[in-house]
C-alpha cells in the first residue's frame, strides 16, 4: 500500500476503531510527501525533533494547506475566533501563554488544579452513585463527558445553566479542523456555530469583568499584574480555547481508558486493588490510545532536512503523534498495553513550546475517573467491541461506550 493511501485509510471513518496498522505502514518512511504537496511525519525521533525546532511555525496564516482548503485564520483554532497562542509563534505565543498560565498553575497560582482534587472526587462519586440499580450504562454520557465539562466550567466560572448550550456549537465548530472534510458544505454551519460560541464567551467575559468571582475567567479579565490583562479579543479567544481544549480531549482520554481497561480485565482488576496504579496507567493510555492523534497545520519556515527528506520552506506538515507513540524504535512491544512500563516520554500532550497547557488537570481527572470506574462498578462487560466512534480521526474517541454491569459498590 502506498503511503498516501495509508493516510487515506487513517482518515476513512471505517478505520476509526483501529488506525494503528496504517500508522505502522506510514512509519516505514519517517516523512511522506502527499500528492497535495503537504507532508506527514510519523516516527518518534523526527516528530520529537520537529516539536522543538524553531524553524517550525504553528501560525495558521502561514499555512498554504489551510488557505487552499478555504479555512480562514479564525477557523484554524477550531471555532470562529481570533488565533490564540495555540496557533502563534514566539514571541507572541510565549507572552500570551505566560499571561494565561499565570492564572492556571505554578509559579503564580500553584494551588488551583491540585485544589480541585476533592471536588473531582465528589463529582465522580455522584456520577457513579447515579448508576445504582442499573444493568447498563454509557461510560461516555455518564462519566467521561460530564466530569471534564463540569470541572472546566467550574474552573473558568461558566454558570451551570449555560453548560448545555455550547455542546452543539462545539461539535460543529470542531469539524473545521478535521482533514478530509469538504470545506464548502459545512462552512456556513461552522461559521454560525463559531459566532454563537464567540458571542457566548464575550458575554461571559463581560459579566466576569463587572462582577468577578473566584474563578479563572474573572482572574484573567481583571488582571492588574505588571504585564496586565490579555487584549479583549485574546481574552475571548483564550476563554474559548480553554473551554474547548479543556474538555473535548479529556472526554476521550477517560472513554479510551475505560475501553482499554474493559479489553484488559486483569489490568482493571489491578487498578481496583491498587489505585496508585492510576498514575502510570494514565501515562500509558496517553501513549497507547492518545486522545489527540496528530497535530496538523505546522509550516516549515526554512528547508528542513529530516528523516532522509527535505521539507521545503513554506510547506505544511502534520505530526502523527499517535504513530510516534507506537514507534518500535522508541518503545518495546509498542502495541501492548503495559500500565507500569517505564515511561520514556509519550507524545500524548505534544511537546516543545506548545506542550499541553492543561496536562496536570487532564491527568488528575482521568486518574480519578478511571479509579472510580475500576473500584465501584461491579463486573463491567463491554456491549459493543469496537464501540461506535466520534467522526474525528484527529480528536479520536468513542461516541458511546455501553457497558453491562451487575451493580455499583460503596
Ligand atoms: C487528555 C487531555 C488532553 C490532551 C490529550 C491534550 C493534548 C494537547 C496537545 C497534543 C497539545 C499540543 C498542540 C500543538 O502542538 O499544536 C495541546 C495544547 C494545548 N492544550 Fe491540551 N490536551 C488535553 C487537555 C487539555 C486541558 C484540560 C486544557 C485546558 C485546561 C488544555 C489546554 C491546552 C492549551 C491551551 C494548549 C496550547 C498550548 C500552547 O500552544 O502553548 N488541554 N494539548
Coordinates of C-alpha atoms and ligand atoms in Angstrom, one line a residue:
X1 CA 0.0 0.0 0.0
X2 CA 1.4 3.5 -0.9
X3 CA 1.9 5.9 2.0
X4 CA -0.7 8.3 0.5
X5 CA -3.3 5.5 0.6
X6 CA -2.3 4.5 4.2
X7 CA -3.1 8.1 5.1
X8 CA -6.4 7.9 3.3
X9 CA -7.2 4.8 5.3
X10 CA -6.4 6.6 8.6
X11 CA -8.9 9.4 7.6
X12 CA -11.5 6.9 6.5
X13 CA -14.2 6.6 9.1
X14 CA -14.4 2.8 8.7
X15 CA -10.9 2.5 10.2
X16 CA -11.6 4.8 13.2
X17 CA -11.6 1.9 15.6
X18 CA -8.1 0.7 14.6
X19 CA -5.9 3.1 12.6
X20 CA -2.8 1.6 14.1
X21 CA -1.8 -0.8 11.2
X22 CA -1.9 2.2 8.9
X23 CA 0.3 4.2 11.1
X24 CA 2.7 1.2 11.1
X25 CA 2.8 1.4 7.3
X26 CA 3.4 5.1 7.4
X27 CA 6.3 4.7 9.8
X28 CA 8.2 2.7 7.1
X29 CA 9.4 6.1 6.0
X30 CA 9.7 8.8 8.6
X31 CA 8.5 11.6 6.3
X32 CA 5.9 11.2 3.5
X33 CA 5.1 13.7 0.8
X34 CA 1.4 13.6 -0.1
X35 CA 0.0 14.3 -3.6
X36 CA -1.2 17.8 -2.4
X37 CA 2.3 18.8 -1.5
X38 CA 1.9 18.6 2.2
X39 CA 4.0 16.2 4.4
X40 CA 3.3 13.7 7.1
X41 CA 5.9 12.8 9.8
X42 CA 5.3 9.5 11.5
X43 CA 8.3 8.4 13.6
X44 CA 9.2 9.3 17.2
X45 CA 12.7 10.8 16.8
X46 CA 11.7 13.0 13.8
X47 CA 8.5 14.3 15.5
X48 CA 10.2 15.0 18.8
X49 CA 12.9 16.9 16.9
X50 CA 10.4 19.0 14.9
X51 CA 8.3 19.8 18.0
X52 CA 11.4 21.6 19.3
X53 CA 12.6 23.1 16.1
X54 CA 12.4 26.9 15.8
X55 CA 12.2 26.6 12.0
X56 CA 8.7 25.2 12.5
X57 CA 5.7 27.6 12.7
X58 CA 2.3 27.0 14.2
X59 CA 0.8 30.1 12.6
X60 CA -2.3 29.3 10.6
X61 CA -1.9 32.3 8.3
X62 CA 1.5 31.0 7.1
X63 CA -0.1 27.7 6.2
X64 CA -0.7 27.1 2.5
X65 CA -2.8 24.0 3.2
X66 CA -5.4 25.8 5.2
X67 CA -5.5 28.7 2.8
X68 CA -6.1 26.3 -0.1
X69 CA -8.8 24.5 1.8
X70 CA -10.6 27.7 2.4
X71 CA -10.1 27.5 6.1
X72 CA -9.6 31.0 7.4
X73 CA -7.1 32.0 10.1
X74 CA -10.1 32.4 12.5
X75 CA -11.3 28.9 11.9
X76 CA -8.0 27.4 12.4
X77 CA -8.3 27.2 16.2
X78 CA -11.4 25.2 15.8
X79 CA -14.0 27.8 16.3
X80 CA -14.6 31.1 14.6
X81 CA -12.2 33.0 16.8
X82 CA -9.1 35.1 16.7
X83 CA -5.9 33.0 16.7
X84 CA -4.8 32.2 20.2
X85 CA -1.3 31.2 21.5
X86 CA -2.0 27.6 20.2
X87 CA -1.5 28.9 16.7
X88 CA 1.1 31.6 17.3
X89 CA 4.9 31.6 17.3
X90 CA 7.3 33.3 19.7
X91 CA 7.4 36.0 20.9
X92 CA 3.6 36.4 21.0
X93 CA 3.0 32.7 21.8
X94 CA 5.2 32.9 24.9
X95 CA 3.7 36.1 26.1
X96 CA 0.1 35.1 25.8
X97 CA 0.7 31.6 27.2
X98 CA 2.5 33.1 30.2
X99 CA -0.3 35.7 30.8
X100 CA -2.8 32.8 30.7
X101 CA -0.8 30.3 32.6
X102 CA -0.4 32.7 35.5
X103 CA -4.0 32.1 36.4
X104 CA -3.8 28.3 36.0
X105 CA -0.7 26.9 37.6
X106 CA 2.7 27.4 39.2
X107 CA 4.5 29.6 39.9
X108 CA 1.8 32.3 40.4
X109 CA -1.3 30.1 41.1
X110 CA 0.2 26.8 42.3
X111 CA -2.9 25.6 44.2
X112 CA -5.6 26.0 41.5
X113 CA -5.5 22.5 39.9
X114 CA -4.4 20.5 43.0
X115 CA -7.2 22.3 44.9
X116 CA -9.8 20.8 42.6
X117 CA -9.0 17.2 43.5
X118 CA -11.6 16.8 46.3
X119 CA -14.3 18.4 44.0
X120 CA -13.3 15.9 41.2
X121 CA -13.7 13.0 43.7
X122 CA -17.1 14.3 44.7
X123 CA -18.3 14.7 41.1
X124 CA -17.1 11.1 40.2
X125 CA -18.8 9.7 43.3
X126 CA -22.1 11.5 42.4
X127 CA -21.9 10.3 38.8
X128 CA -21.3 6.7 39.8
X129 CA -24.0 6.9 42.5
X130 CA -26.5 7.7 39.8
X131 CA -25.7 4.3 38.1
X132 CA -27.1 2.4 41.1
X133 CA -29.7 -0.2 40.3
X134 CA -29.0 -0.2 36.6
X135 CA -27.8 -3.1 34.4
X136 CA -26.4 -1.0 31.5
X137 CA -24.5 2.3 31.5
X138 CA -23.0 4.6 28.9
X139 CA -19.5 5.5 30.1
X140 CA -19.2 8.4 27.7
X141 CA -22.5 10.1 28.6
X142 CA -22.5 9.3 32.3
X143 CA -18.8 9.7 33.3
X144 CA -16.3 10.6 30.6
X145 CA -18.2 13.7 29.3
X146 CA -19.8 15.2 32.5
X147 CA -16.7 15.1 34.6
X148 CA -14.4 17.3 32.4
X149 CA -17.2 19.6 31.4
X150 CA -18.2 20.2 35.0
X151 CA -14.6 20.8 36.0
X152 CA -13.6 23.1 33.2
X153 CA -16.9 25.1 33.7
X154 CA -16.3 25.5 37.4
X155 CA -12.7 26.4 36.9
X156 CA -13.5 29.1 34.3
X157 CA -16.7 30.2 36.0
X158 CA -19.3 29.2 33.4
X159 CA -22.7 29.0 35.2
X160 CA -24.4 25.6 35.3
X161 CA -27.3 27.0 33.3
X162 CA -25.0 27.7 30.3
X163 CA -23.4 24.2 30.2
X164 CA -25.9 22.6 27.8
X165 CA -25.8 25.5 25.4
X166 CA -22.3 25.1 24.0
X167 CA -22.1 21.4 23.4
X168 CA -23.8 21.5 19.9
X169 CA -21.8 24.6 18.8
X170 CA -18.5 22.9 19.9
X171 CA -19.3 19.8 18.0
X172 CA -20.0 21.7 14.8
X173 CA -17.1 24.2 15.2
X174 CA -14.6 21.5 15.8
X175 CA -15.3 19.9 12.4
X176 CA -13.3 22.7 10.8
X177 CA -10.0 21.2 12.0
X178 CA -10.8 17.7 10.6
X179 CA -8.8 16.9 7.5
X180 CA -10.7 15.4 4.6
X181 CA -14.0 17.3 5.1
X182 CA -15.5 19.1 2.2
X183 CA -14.8 22.7 3.2
X184 CA -17.8 24.1 1.2
X185 CA -20.7 22.0 2.7
X186 CA -20.1 22.6 6.3
X187 CA -18.7 26.1 6.2
X188 CA -21.9 28.0 6.8
X189 CA -22.9 25.9 9.8
X190 CA -19.4 26.1 11.3
X191 CA -19.3 29.9 10.9
X192 CA -22.7 30.2 12.7
X193 CA -21.6 27.9 15.5
X194 CA -18.3 29.8 15.8
X195 CA -20.2 33.1 16.0
X196 CA -22.6 31.7 18.7
X197 CA -19.6 30.5 20.7
X198 CA -17.8 33.8 20.4
X199 CA -20.9 35.8 21.5
X200 CA -21.4 33.4 24.4
X201 CA -17.8 33.9 25.6
X202 CA -17.9 37.7 25.0
X203 CA -21.0 37.9 27.3
X204 CA -19.3 35.7 29.9
X205 CA -16.0 37.7 29.9
X206 CA -18.0 40.9 30.3
X207 CA -20.1 39.7 33.2
X208 CA -16.9 38.4 35.0
X209 CA -15.2 41.7 34.5
X210 CA -18.1 43.5 36.0
X211 CA -18.7 41.2 39.0
X212 CA -15.6 39.0 39.4
X213 CA -15.7 35.7 41.3
X214 CA -13.1 33.3 42.4
X215 CA -12.6 31.7 39.0
X216 CA -10.1 31.8 36.2
X217 CA -12.0 33.9 33.7
X218 CA -12.5 36.6 36.4
X219 CA -8.8 36.5 37.3
X220 CA -7.9 36.8 33.6
X221 CA -10.4 39.6 33.0
X222 CA -9.3 41.7 36.0
X223 CA -5.6 41.0 35.9
X224 CA -3.7 44.0 37.3
X225 CA -0.2 42.5 37.3
X226 CA 2.6 44.4 35.6
X227 CA 2.1 42.6 32.3
X228 CA -1.6 43.4 32.5
X229 CA -4.7 41.7 31.1
X230 CA -4.8 39.9 27.7
X231 CA -6.2 42.2 25.0
X232 CA -10.0 41.9 24.8
X233 CA -10.2 39.7 21.7
X234 CA -7.4 37.4 23.2
X235 CA -9.4 37.1 26.4
X236 CA -12.5 35.8 24.4
X237 CA -10.4 33.5 22.2
X238 CA -8.4 32.1 25.1
X239 CA -11.5 31.6 27.1
X240 CA -12.9 29.5 24.3
X241 CA -9.7 27.6 23.8
X242 CA -9.6 26.6 27.4
X243 CA -13.3 25.7 27.5
X244 CA -13.0 23.5 24.4
X245 CA -9.4 22.1 24.7
X246 CA -10.2 21.7 28.4
X247 CA -12.9 19.1 28.0
X248 CA -13.0 17.6 24.4
X249 CA -9.7 15.8 24.8
X250 CA -10.2 14.7 28.4
X251 CA -13.6 13.1 27.5
X252 CA -11.7 10.9 25.0
X253 CA -8.9 10.0 27.5
X254 CA -11.4 8.7 30.0
X255 CA -13.5 6.9 27.4
X256 CA -10.5 5.4 25.7
X257 CA -9.2 4.5 29.1
X258 CA -12.3 2.7 30.2
X259 CA -12.5 0.9 26.8
X260 CA -8.8 -0.3 27.2
X261 CA -9.4 -1.5 30.7
X262 CA -12.5 -3.4 29.6
X263 CA -10.4 -5.1 27.0
X264 CA -7.7 -5.9 29.6
X265 CA -9.7 -7.2 32.6
X266 CA -6.6 -8.1 34.5
X267 CA -5.4 -4.5 34.5
X268 CA -8.9 -3.4 35.5
X269 CA -8.6 -5.7 38.5
X270 CA -5.1 -4.5 39.3
X271 CA -6.3 -0.9 39.4
X272 CA -9.3 -1.9 41.6
X273 CA -6.8 -3.3 44.1
X274 CA -4.2 -0.6 43.8
X275 CA -5.5 2.9 43.0
X276 CA -1.9 4.2 42.8
X277 CA -1.5 2.3 39.6
X278 CA -3.7 5.0 38.0
X279 CA -0.7 7.4 37.8
X280 CA 1.5 5.3 35.4
X281 CA -1.6 3.8 33.8
X282 CA -2.9 7.2 32.6
X283 CA 0.6 7.9 31.1
X284 CA 0.5 4.5 29.3
X285 CA -3.0 5.4 28.0
X286 CA -1.8 8.7 26.6
X287 CA 0.8 6.7 24.7
X288 CA -1.3 3.7 23.7
X289 CA -4.7 5.3 22.9
X290 CA -4.0 9.1 22.8
X291 CA -7.0 11.4 22.5
X292 CA -5.0 13.7 20.1
X293 CA -3.8 11.6 17.2
X294 CA -2.0 14.3 15.2
X295 CA -1.2 18.0 15.1
X296 CA -1.9 19.5 11.7
X297 CA -1.1 23.0 10.4
X298 CA 2.7 23.2 11.0
X299 CA 4.7 25.1 8.4
X300 CA 8.4 24.9 7.6
X301 CA 10.0 28.4 7.8
X302 CA 13.1 27.1 6.1
X303 CA 14.1 24.0 4.2
X304 CA 14.3 21.3 6.9
X305 CA 16.3 18.1 6.3
X306 CA 14.7 15.4 8.3
X307 CA 14.4 11.6 8.1
X308 CA 16.1 11.5 4.7
X309 CA 13.7 14.0 3.1
X310 CA 13.8 17.8 2.8
X311 CA 10.6 19.5 3.8
X312 CA 10.8 22.7 1.7
X313 CA 10.4 26.2 3.2
X314 CA 6.7 27.1 3.0
X315 CA 5.4 23.5 3.0
X316 CA 2.9 22.5 5.6
X317 CA 3.0 19.2 7.5
X318 CA 1.2 17.1 10.1
X319 CA 2.9 15.4 13.0
X320 CA 1.4 11.9 13.7
X321 CA 1.7 11.8 17.5
X322 CA -0.2 8.5 17.7
X323 CA 2.1 6.8 15.2
X324 CA 5.2 8.1 17.1
X325 CA 3.8 6.7 20.4
X326 CA 3.9 3.2 18.9
X327 CA 7.2 3.5 17.2
X328 CA 9.2 0.3 17.9
X329 CA 12.4 2.3 17.6
X330 CA 11.3 4.2 20.7
X331 CA 9.3 1.8 22.8
X332 CA 9.4 -2.0 23.2
X333 CA 6.3 -4.0 22.3
X334 CA 4.5 -0.8 21.3
X335 CA 1.2 -2.5 20.6
X336 CA 0.9 -3.9 24.1
X337 CA -0.9 -2.0 26.9
X338 CA 1.6 -2.3 29.8
X339 CA 0.5 0.2 32.5
X340 CA 3.6 0.0 34.6
X341 CA 6.2 0.1 31.8
X342 CA 9.0 2.6 32.2
X343 CA 7.7 5.9 30.8
X344 CA 10.2 7.1 28.3
X345 CA 8.2 10.1 27.0
X346 CA 5.0 9.7 25.1
X347 CA 3.8 12.5 22.8
X348 CA 0.2 12.4 24.0
X349 CA 0.4 16.0 25.1
X350 CA 2.6 17.1 22.2
X351 CA 6.0 18.7 23.1
X352 CA 8.2 21.7 22.8
X353 CA 6.8 25.2 23.4
X354 CA 3.2 24.1 22.7
X355 CA 3.3 21.2 25.1
X356 CA -0.3 20.9 26.5
X357 CA -1.0 23.6 29.0
X358 CA -3.8 21.6 30.7
X359 CA -1.9 18.3 31.2
X360 CA -1.9 18.4 35.0
X361 CA -5.7 18.9 35.0
X362 CA -6.4 16.2 32.4
X363 CA -4.1 13.7 34.2
X364 CA -5.9 14.2 37.5
X365 CA -9.4 13.9 36.0
X366 CA -8.5 10.7 34.2
X367 CA -6.8 9.2 37.2
X368 CA -9.8 9.9 39.4
X369 CA -12.4 8.9 36.9
X370 CA -10.7 5.6 36.0
X371 CA -10.1 4.7 39.6
X372 CA -13.7 5.3 40.4
X373 CA -14.8 3.2 37.4
X374 CA -12.5 0.3 38.4
X375 CA -13.2 0.3 42.1
X376 CA -17.0 0.8 42.1
X377 CA -18.5 -0.8 39.0
X378 CA -19.2 -4.5 39.6
X379 CA -18.4 -6.9 36.8
X380 CA -18.4 -4.5 33.8
X381 CA -18.8 -6.0 30.4
X382 CA -18.4 -4.2 27.1
X383 CA -21.6 -4.4 25.0
X384 CA -20.1 -3.4 21.6
X385 CA -16.4 -4.1 20.7
X386 CA -15.4 -1.9 18.9
X387 CA -17.8 0.8 20.1
X388 CA -19.1 3.5 17.8
X389 CA -16.6 6.3 17.3
X390 CA -17.0 10.1 17.0
X391 CA -16.3 11.3 13.5
X392 CA -12.8 12.9 14.0
X393 CA -9.6 11.0 13.1
X394 CA -7.8 13.7 14.9
X395 CA -9.6 14.1 18.3
X396 CA -10.4 10.4 18.4
X397 CA -12.6 8.6 20.9
X398 CA -15.9 6.6 21.2
X399 CA -19.2 8.4 20.8
X400 CA -20.8 6.0 23.3
X401 CA -19.4 3.2 25.4
X402 CA -22.2 0.9 26.5
X403 CA -21.3 -1.4 29.4
X404 CA -23.4 -4.0 31.2
X405 CA -22.9 -4.1 34.9
X406 CA -24.1 -6.1 37.9
X407 CA -24.2 -3.2 40.3
X408 CA -22.2 -0.5 41.9
X409 CA -20.4 -0.8 45.2
X410 CA -19.6 1.5 48.0
Ligands
LIG1 C1 -6.2 14.3 27.8 C2 -6.4 15.6 27.6 C3 -5.6 16.4 26.7 C4 -4.8 16.1 25.7 C5 -4.5 14.7 25.1 C6 -4.3 17.3 25.2 C7 -3.4 17.4 24.1 C8 -2.7 18.5 23.7 C9 -1.7 18.6 22.6 C10 -1.2 17.4 21.8 C11 -1.3 19.9 22.5 C12 -0.3 20.4 21.5 C13 -0.9 21.1 20.3 C14 0.1 21.5 19.3 O1 1.3 21.3 19.5 O2 -0.3 22.2 18.4 C15 -2.1 20.7 23.5 C16 -2.0 22.0 23.6 C17 -2.8 22.7 24.5 N1 -3.7 22.2 25.4 FE1 -4.2 20.3 25.7 N2 -4.7 18.4 25.9 C18 -5.6 17.9 26.9 C19 -6.2 18.6 27.8 C20 -6.2 19.9 28.0 C21 -6.9 20.7 29.0 C22 -7.6 20.1 30.1 C23 -6.6 22.0 28.8 C24 -7.0 23.2 29.5 C25 -7.4 23.3 30.7 C26 -5.8 22.1 27.6 C27 -5.3 23.2 27.0 C28 -4.3 23.3 26.0 C29 -3.8 24.5 25.5 C30 -4.2 25.9 26.0 C31 -2.8 24.2 24.5 C32 -2.0 25.1 23.7 C33 -0.6 25.3 24.3 C34 0.3 26.2 23.5 O3 0.1 26.4 22.3 O4 1.3 26.7 24.1 N3 -5.5 20.8 27.1 N4 -2.9 19.8 24.2

